[in-house]
Coordinates of C-alpha atoms and ligand atoms in Angstrom, one line a residue:
M1 CA 194.6 123.8 343.7
V2 CA 197.3 125.2 341.4
G3 CA 200.3 122.8 341.2
V4 CA 203.8 123.1 339.6
N5 CA 203.6 119.8 337.8
K6 CA 199.9 119.8 336.8
K7 CA 198.8 119.6 333.2
K8 CA 197.7 122.9 331.7
I9 CA 194.6 123.6 329.7
N10 CA 194.7 126.9 327.7
V11 CA 191.5 128.9 327.1
G12 CA 190.8 131.4 324.4
M13 CA 187.7 133.5 324.9
V14 CA 185.6 135.6 322.4
G15 CA 183.8 138.3 324.3
Y16 CA 184.9 140.7 327.0
K17 CA 181.9 142.5 328.4
F18 CA 179.3 141.2 330.9
M19 CA 179.7 137.5 330.3
G20 CA 183.3 138.0 329.4
K21 CA 183.9 139.4 332.9
A22 CA 181.9 136.6 334.6
H23 CA 183.8 133.9 332.7
S24 CA 187.2 135.6 333.3
H25 CA 186.4 135.7 337.0
A26 CA 185.6 131.9 336.9
Y27 CA 188.9 131.1 335.2
K28 CA 190.9 133.2 337.7
D29 CA 189.1 131.7 340.8
V30 CA 188.6 128.0 339.9
G31 CA 192.1 126.8 340.7
M32 CA 192.1 128.6 344.1
F33 CA 188.9 126.8 345.3
F34 CA 188.7 123.5 343.3
D35 CA 191.2 120.8 342.8
T36 CA 191.1 120.8 339.0
A37 CA 192.8 118.0 337.0
A38 CA 194.5 120.7 335.0
D39 CA 195.4 124.3 335.6
V40 CA 193.4 126.6 333.3
V41 CA 195.6 129.2 331.6
M42 CA 193.9 132.4 330.4
K43 CA 195.8 132.5 327.1
A44 CA 193.9 135.0 325.0
I45 CA 190.8 137.2 325.1
C46 CA 189.3 138.4 321.8
G47 CA 187.1 141.4 320.9
R48 CA 186.6 143.7 317.9
D49 CA 187.4 146.9 319.7
E50 CA 191.2 146.9 320.4
N51 CA 191.1 149.4 323.2
G52 CA 188.2 147.6 324.9
V53 CA 189.7 144.2 324.7
K54 CA 193.2 145.3 325.7
E55 CA 191.8 147.0 328.8
A56 CA 189.9 143.8 329.6
A57 CA 193.0 141.6 329.1
D58 CA 195.0 143.8 331.5
K59 CA 192.1 144.1 334.0
F60 CA 191.0 140.4 334.0
G61 CA 194.5 138.9 333.8
W62 CA 194.7 137.4 330.3
E63 CA 198.1 136.7 328.8
S64 CA 197.3 138.2 325.5
Y65 CA 194.5 139.7 323.4
E66 CA 193.3 139.4 319.8
T67 CA 190.9 141.4 317.7
D68 CA 190.4 138.6 315.1
W69 CA 188.8 135.5 316.5
R70 CA 189.9 133.5 313.5
K71 CA 193.5 134.2 314.3
M72 CA 193.0 133.2 318.0
I73 CA 191.2 130.0 317.1
A74 CA 194.2 129.1 314.8
R75 CA 196.7 129.4 317.6
E76 CA 198.3 126.1 318.6
D77 CA 198.4 127.3 322.3
I78 CA 194.6 127.3 322.6
D79 CA 192.9 124.1 323.8
F80 CA 189.3 125.3 324.1
V81 CA 187.3 128.3 323.0
D82 CA 184.8 130.1 325.2
I83 CA 182.2 132.0 323.1
N84 CA 180.3 134.7 324.9
A85 CA 180.0 137.2 322.1
P86 CA 176.4 138.3 321.2
S87 CA 174.2 135.4 320.0
D88 CA 174.4 136.0 316.3
A89 CA 178.2 135.2 316.4
H90 CA 177.8 131.9 318.3
K91 CA 177.4 129.6 315.3
E92 CA 180.2 130.9 313.0
I93 CA 182.8 131.1 315.8
T94 CA 181.8 127.7 317.4
L95 CA 181.9 125.9 314.0
A96 CA 185.3 127.3 313.2
A97 CA 186.6 126.3 316.7
I98 CA 185.3 122.8 316.2
A99 CA 186.9 122.6 312.7
A100 CA 190.2 123.6 314.4
G101 CA 189.8 120.7 316.8
K102 CA 189.1 122.9 319.9
H103 CA 186.7 122.0 322.7
V104 CA 183.9 124.6 322.9
F105 CA 182.1 126.4 325.7
C106 CA 179.2 128.5 324.4
E107 CA 177.0 131.0 326.2
K108 CA 173.2 130.6 326.0
P109 CA 171.2 130.6 323.9
L110 CA 173.2 128.2 321.8
A111 CA 172.2 129.8 318.5
L112 CA 169.7 132.2 316.8
N113 CA 167.5 129.3 315.8
L114 CA 167.0 125.5 316.1
A115 CA 168.5 124.6 312.8
D116 CA 171.8 126.4 313.7
G117 CA 171.8 124.8 317.1
R118 CA 171.4 121.3 315.5
E119 CA 174.2 122.0 313.1
M120 CA 176.5 123.0 315.9
L121 CA 175.7 119.9 317.9
A122 CA 176.2 117.6 314.9
A123 CA 179.6 119.3 314.1
A124 CA 180.8 118.9 317.7
E125 CA 179.8 115.2 317.9
K126 CA 181.3 114.5 314.5
A127 CA 184.6 116.1 315.5
G128 CA 184.6 114.4 318.9
V129 CA 185.3 117.6 320.8
K130 CA 183.8 118.4 324.2
H131 CA 181.0 120.9 324.1
A132 CA 179.2 122.8 326.8
I133 CA 176.5 125.5 327.0
C134 CA 176.6 127.9 329.9
F135 CA 173.3 127.3 331.7
N136 CA 175.0 128.5 334.9
Y137 CA 172.0 128.4 337.3
R138 CA 172.1 124.5 337.4
F139 CA 175.4 124.9 339.3
L140 CA 174.2 126.7 342.5
P141 CA 174.1 124.6 345.7
A142 CA 170.4 125.3 346.4
V143 CA 169.5 124.2 342.8
Q144 CA 171.6 121.1 343.1
L145 CA 169.8 120.4 346.5
A146 CA 166.4 120.8 344.7
K147 CA 167.5 118.2 342.2
Q148 CA 168.6 115.8 344.9
I149 CA 165.3 116.2 346.8
I150 CA 163.3 115.4 343.6
D151 CA 165.6 112.6 342.5
E152 CA 165.3 111.0 345.9
G153 CA 161.5 111.0 345.6
R154 CA 160.9 113.3 348.5
L155 CA 158.4 115.4 346.5
G156 CA 156.6 112.3 345.2
E157 CA 154.8 112.6 341.9
I158 CA 155.3 116.1 340.4
H159 CA 152.0 117.9 339.6
H160 CA 153.1 121.5 339.0
Y161 CA 156.2 123.4 337.8
R162 CA 155.9 127.2 337.9
A163 CA 158.7 129.5 336.8
T164 CA 159.2 133.2 336.4
Y165 CA 162.2 135.1 335.1
L166 CA 161.4 138.8 335.7
Q167 CA 163.6 141.8 335.1
D168 CA 162.8 145.5 334.7
W169 CA 165.7 147.0 332.7
L170 CA 163.4 147.9 329.8
V171 CA 160.4 149.3 331.5
D172 CA 161.7 152.8 330.7
P173 CA 160.8 153.5 327.1
N174 CA 163.9 155.7 326.8
T175 CA 166.3 152.8 327.4
P176 CA 168.3 152.6 324.2
L177 CA 168.1 149.8 321.6
A178 CA 170.8 147.4 322.9
W179 CA 171.7 144.3 320.9
R180 CA 169.4 142.1 323.0
L181 CA 166.5 144.0 321.4
K182 CA 167.4 143.1 317.8
K183 CA 166.1 139.8 316.4
E184 CA 169.0 139.5 313.9
V185 CA 171.5 139.7 316.7
A186 CA 169.8 138.2 319.7
G187 CA 167.4 135.8 318.0
S188 CA 164.6 136.7 320.4
G189 CA 164.0 138.9 323.4
A190 CA 163.0 137.9 326.9
H191 CA 162.0 134.5 325.5
G192 CA 165.4 133.2 324.2
D193 CA 167.4 135.2 326.7
I194 CA 165.7 134.3 330.0
N195 CA 162.9 131.8 329.4
A196 CA 165.8 129.8 328.1
H197 CA 167.2 129.5 331.7
S198 CA 163.7 128.6 333.1
I199 CA 163.3 125.9 330.4
D200 CA 166.7 124.4 331.1
L201 CA 166.1 124.4 334.9
A202 CA 162.8 122.6 334.4
R203 CA 164.4 120.0 332.1
F204 CA 167.2 119.6 334.7
L205 CA 164.9 119.2 337.6
I206 CA 161.8 117.4 336.4
G207 CA 162.3 116.2 332.8
E208 CA 161.2 116.7 329.2
F209 CA 158.5 119.0 327.8
D210 CA 155.7 117.4 325.8
R211 CA 153.7 120.3 324.4
V212 CA 153.4 124.1 324.9
V213 CA 151.2 127.1 324.1
G214 CA 152.3 130.7 324.5
H215 CA 151.7 134.4 324.1
N216 CA 154.0 137.4 324.0
R217 CA 154.1 141.2 323.8
T218 CA 156.4 143.9 322.6
F219 CA 155.2 146.8 324.8
V220 CA 157.6 149.5 323.4
K221 CA 157.9 149.1 319.6
E222 CA 160.8 151.6 319.0
R223 CA 163.6 153.0 321.2
P224 CA 166.4 155.5 320.9
L225 CA 169.4 154.1 319.0
L226 CA 172.4 153.2 321.2
T227 CA 175.4 155.5 321.0
G228 CA 178.6 153.9 322.3
S229 CA 178.8 150.4 323.6
A230 CA 176.8 149.1 326.5
G231 CA 178.5 146.3 328.5
G232 CA 175.7 145.1 330.7
L233 CA 171.9 145.1 330.2
S234 CA 171.6 148.8 329.5
G235 CA 173.9 151.8 329.7
G236 CA 175.5 153.6 326.7
G237 CA 174.1 156.8 325.3
A238 CA 170.8 157.4 323.6
S239 CA 170.6 159.0 320.2
T240 CA 167.7 161.3 319.1
E241 CA 167.1 158.8 316.3
K242 CA 164.9 155.8 317.0
G243 CA 165.0 152.2 315.9
E244 CA 162.5 149.3 315.8
V245 CA 162.4 146.7 318.6
T246 CA 162.1 143.4 316.8
V247 CA 161.9 141.0 319.7
D248 CA 159.5 140.2 322.5
D249 CA 159.5 142.2 325.7
A250 CA 157.7 139.4 327.5
T251 CA 156.7 135.8 326.7
G252 CA 154.5 133.5 328.8
F253 CA 153.6 129.9 328.1
L254 CA 151.8 126.9 329.5
A255 CA 153.4 123.5 329.2
D256 CA 152.6 119.8 329.6
F257 CA 155.6 117.7 330.7
K258 CA 156.1 114.1 329.5
N259 CA 155.8 113.0 333.2
G260 CA 152.3 114.5 333.4
A261 CA 153.2 117.6 335.3
M262 CA 151.6 121.0 334.4
G263 CA 153.9 123.9 333.7
M264 CA 153.5 127.7 333.7
F265 CA 156.4 130.0 332.6
V266 CA 156.8 133.8 332.2
A267 CA 159.8 135.9 331.2
S268 CA 159.6 139.7 331.2
R269 CA 161.9 142.7 331.1
F270 CA 158.9 144.9 332.2
A271 CA 158.3 143.6 335.7
A272 CA 159.0 146.9 337.6
G273 CA 160.9 146.1 340.8
R274 CA 162.0 142.6 339.8
K275 CA 165.7 142.9 339.0
N276 CA 166.8 139.3 338.3
H277 CA 163.8 137.3 339.6
N278 CA 164.5 133.9 338.3
T279 CA 162.3 131.5 340.4
F280 CA 160.8 128.1 340.3
E281 CA 158.1 126.5 342.6
I282 CA 157.5 122.8 342.2
H283 CA 154.5 121.0 343.8
G284 CA 154.5 117.2 344.3
S285 CA 152.3 114.7 346.0
K286 CA 154.6 114.8 349.1
G287 CA 155.5 118.4 349.2
T288 CA 156.8 121.6 347.6
I289 CA 160.1 123.3 346.9
R290 CA 160.7 126.9 345.9
W291 CA 163.9 128.8 344.8
D292 CA 164.5 132.5 344.0
L293 CA 167.8 133.7 342.4
E294 CA 167.5 136.9 344.4
K295 CA 167.9 134.6 347.5
L296 CA 170.1 132.1 345.7
N297 CA 171.6 130.4 348.8
E298 CA 168.2 129.4 350.1
L299 CA 165.7 126.7 349.2
E300 CA 162.2 126.8 350.7
V301 CA 160.7 123.4 351.3
Y302 CA 157.4 122.0 352.6
F303 CA 157.0 118.3 353.3
R304 CA 153.5 116.9 353.9
E305 CA 155.0 114.2 356.2
D306 CA 155.8 116.8 358.9
E307 CA 153.6 116.6 362.0
P308 CA 150.4 118.7 361.2
N309 CA 150.9 121.1 364.1
L310 CA 154.5 121.7 363.0
A311 CA 153.9 121.6 359.3
G312 CA 155.0 124.7 357.3
F313 CA 157.5 126.0 354.8
R314 CA 161.1 126.1 356.1
R315 CA 164.2 127.7 354.6
I316 CA 167.3 125.6 354.0
L317 CA 170.5 127.6 353.8
A318 CA 172.5 125.6 351.2
T319 CA 175.9 126.4 352.6
E320 CA 176.7 123.2 354.4
P321 CA 179.7 121.1 353.2
S322 CA 177.2 118.5 352.2
H323 CA 175.6 120.9 349.7
K324 CA 177.4 120.4 346.4
Y325 CA 180.1 123.1 345.7
A326 CA 179.3 125.0 349.0
G327 CA 182.1 123.3 350.9
N328 CA 184.7 124.5 348.5
W329 CA 184.1 128.1 349.5
W330 CA 183.6 129.1 353.1
P331 CA 182.3 127.8 356.4
T332 CA 178.6 127.2 356.7
G333 CA 176.5 130.4 356.5
H334 CA 179.1 132.4 354.6
I335 CA 177.0 132.7 351.5
I336 CA 178.1 132.7 347.8
G337 CA 176.9 134.8 344.9
Y338 CA 175.8 134.9 341.2
E339 CA 179.4 134.7 340.0
H340 CA 180.1 131.4 341.8
A341 CA 177.8 129.4 339.5
F342 CA 180.2 130.2 336.7
V343 CA 183.2 129.0 338.7
H344 CA 181.3 125.7 339.2
I345 CA 180.4 125.1 335.6
V346 CA 183.9 126.0 334.5
Y347 CA 185.3 123.5 337.1
E348 CA 183.0 120.7 335.8
F349 CA 183.9 121.5 332.2
I350 CA 187.6 121.5 332.9
Q351 CA 187.2 118.0 334.5
H352 CA 185.1 116.9 331.6
M353 CA 187.8 118.0 329.0
T354 CA 190.7 116.6 331.0
T355 CA 189.3 113.4 332.6
D356 CA 186.3 112.7 330.5
S357 CA 184.1 112.9 333.6
P358 CA 180.3 113.1 333.0
F359 CA 179.1 116.6 332.1
T360 CA 175.9 118.4 331.3
P361 CA 174.6 120.8 330.0
T362 CA 176.1 120.0 326.5
F363 CA 175.0 121.3 323.1
L364 CA 172.3 118.6 323.2
D365 CA 170.7 120.5 326.1
G366 CA 171.1 123.7 324.1
V367 CA 169.2 122.1 321.2
K368 CA 166.5 120.6 323.6
C369 CA 166.0 124.1 325.0
Q370 CA 165.8 125.7 321.5
E371 CA 163.2 123.1 320.6
V372 CA 160.9 124.3 323.4
L373 CA 161.6 128.0 322.6
E374 CA 160.6 127.4 319.0
A375 CA 157.6 125.3 319.8
V376 CA 156.3 128.2 321.9
D377 CA 157.0 130.6 319.0
L378 CA 155.1 128.3 316.6
S379 CA 152.2 128.0 319.1
I380 CA 152.0 131.8 319.2
E381 CA 151.8 131.9 315.4
R382 CA 149.1 129.2 315.3
G383 CA 147.2 130.2 318.5
A384 CA 147.2 126.6 319.5
W385 CA 149.2 123.9 321.5
V386 CA 152.3 122.6 319.7
S387 CA 154.1 119.3 320.5
V388 CA 157.8 119.9 321.1
D389 CA 158.5 116.7 319.1
E390 CA 157.0 118.5 316.1
V391 CA 159.7 121.2 315.7
Ligands
LIG401 C1 170.0 139.5 330.6 O1 168.7 139.1 330.6 C2 170.8 138.5 331.4 O2 172.2 139.0 331.4 C3 170.9 137.2 330.6 O3 171.4 137.3 329.3 C4 171.7 136.2 331.5 O4 171.7 134.9 330.8 C5 171.0 136.1 332.8 O5 171.8 135.1 333.6 C6 171.0 137.4 333.5 O6 170.3 138.4 332.7

């Protein structure tokens, strides 16, 4: 609820394309649907291309725009900095924001590598600023319900955790060489980009990883260079010149969890027909739950205690007021979408910054995720299992 006498909290954001739009929407909507402890003010949006960032400021409703993030971070009227520029910029911008005493909200993956992520976490903790990483999928009502079911023991002992994150935006070899395909910019390909989400959801839902062993592929080794800027996953023009793809197109791995569960993960951008197929299926001694981002309001459940002649999977539509966050939107059955998870994480981080309420995922979760990502990479180099505690 927006109030005349409420405190204000001013955000400055670096990035204005795909995630910049999703985060801008969250800042605009959050006060309309959630009773925040402070009203968030969209003070400044920052991007290198003045025409592009000016258009975004006008379209998304930012009070001002900057083309130099250092200038924006130095502004007295900025309380926290949202970093959703490409991954190679996360560390430098985040460390500068922390040094300026700002709270920080960073898109995933936290950094290009584990050492950088650990440096960012240490800096945030030393400075005493609040820090968050945007693992948005934790904040969907059906995923929150899955966690409640597991935490209440309704699945019993967890035996299996299986996750896929499948897209198909690169299956065409003529799709240009976007920044997500360059190791020096993205850090890794499907692995750091979307296995990161599956790893975070697994940690959120069933706990810590013990050891992993993986494999990966780069199916298309070179692609047309990109001409012009591409906002989303692809788009932009294709040059006649080609450049090398320096990241994985797909990475799969097996995992053992510290609680004894067995894990299987695969992330691919070559799964023709799968558009944003982020799924998990969890089997326990008392039953099973399954979730699919492409049907994000639904949770499939199976409980062994059901009468045998009535036993079977059933679909729970997580839109009841009792389902976390769902009640803030619409009456039951009026479903929500991908963008609403960003509103929820923004709400929780605003509360964390202004009331010191509990909040995860913080940079620690970003580092824990990076540890699993790098343990998988090391296992691929060695061709053998790697303990996550080793990296
Ligand atoms: C591209 O794979 C992407 O935009 C990811 O970067 C996001 O984190 C994911 O939520 C959707 O797909």
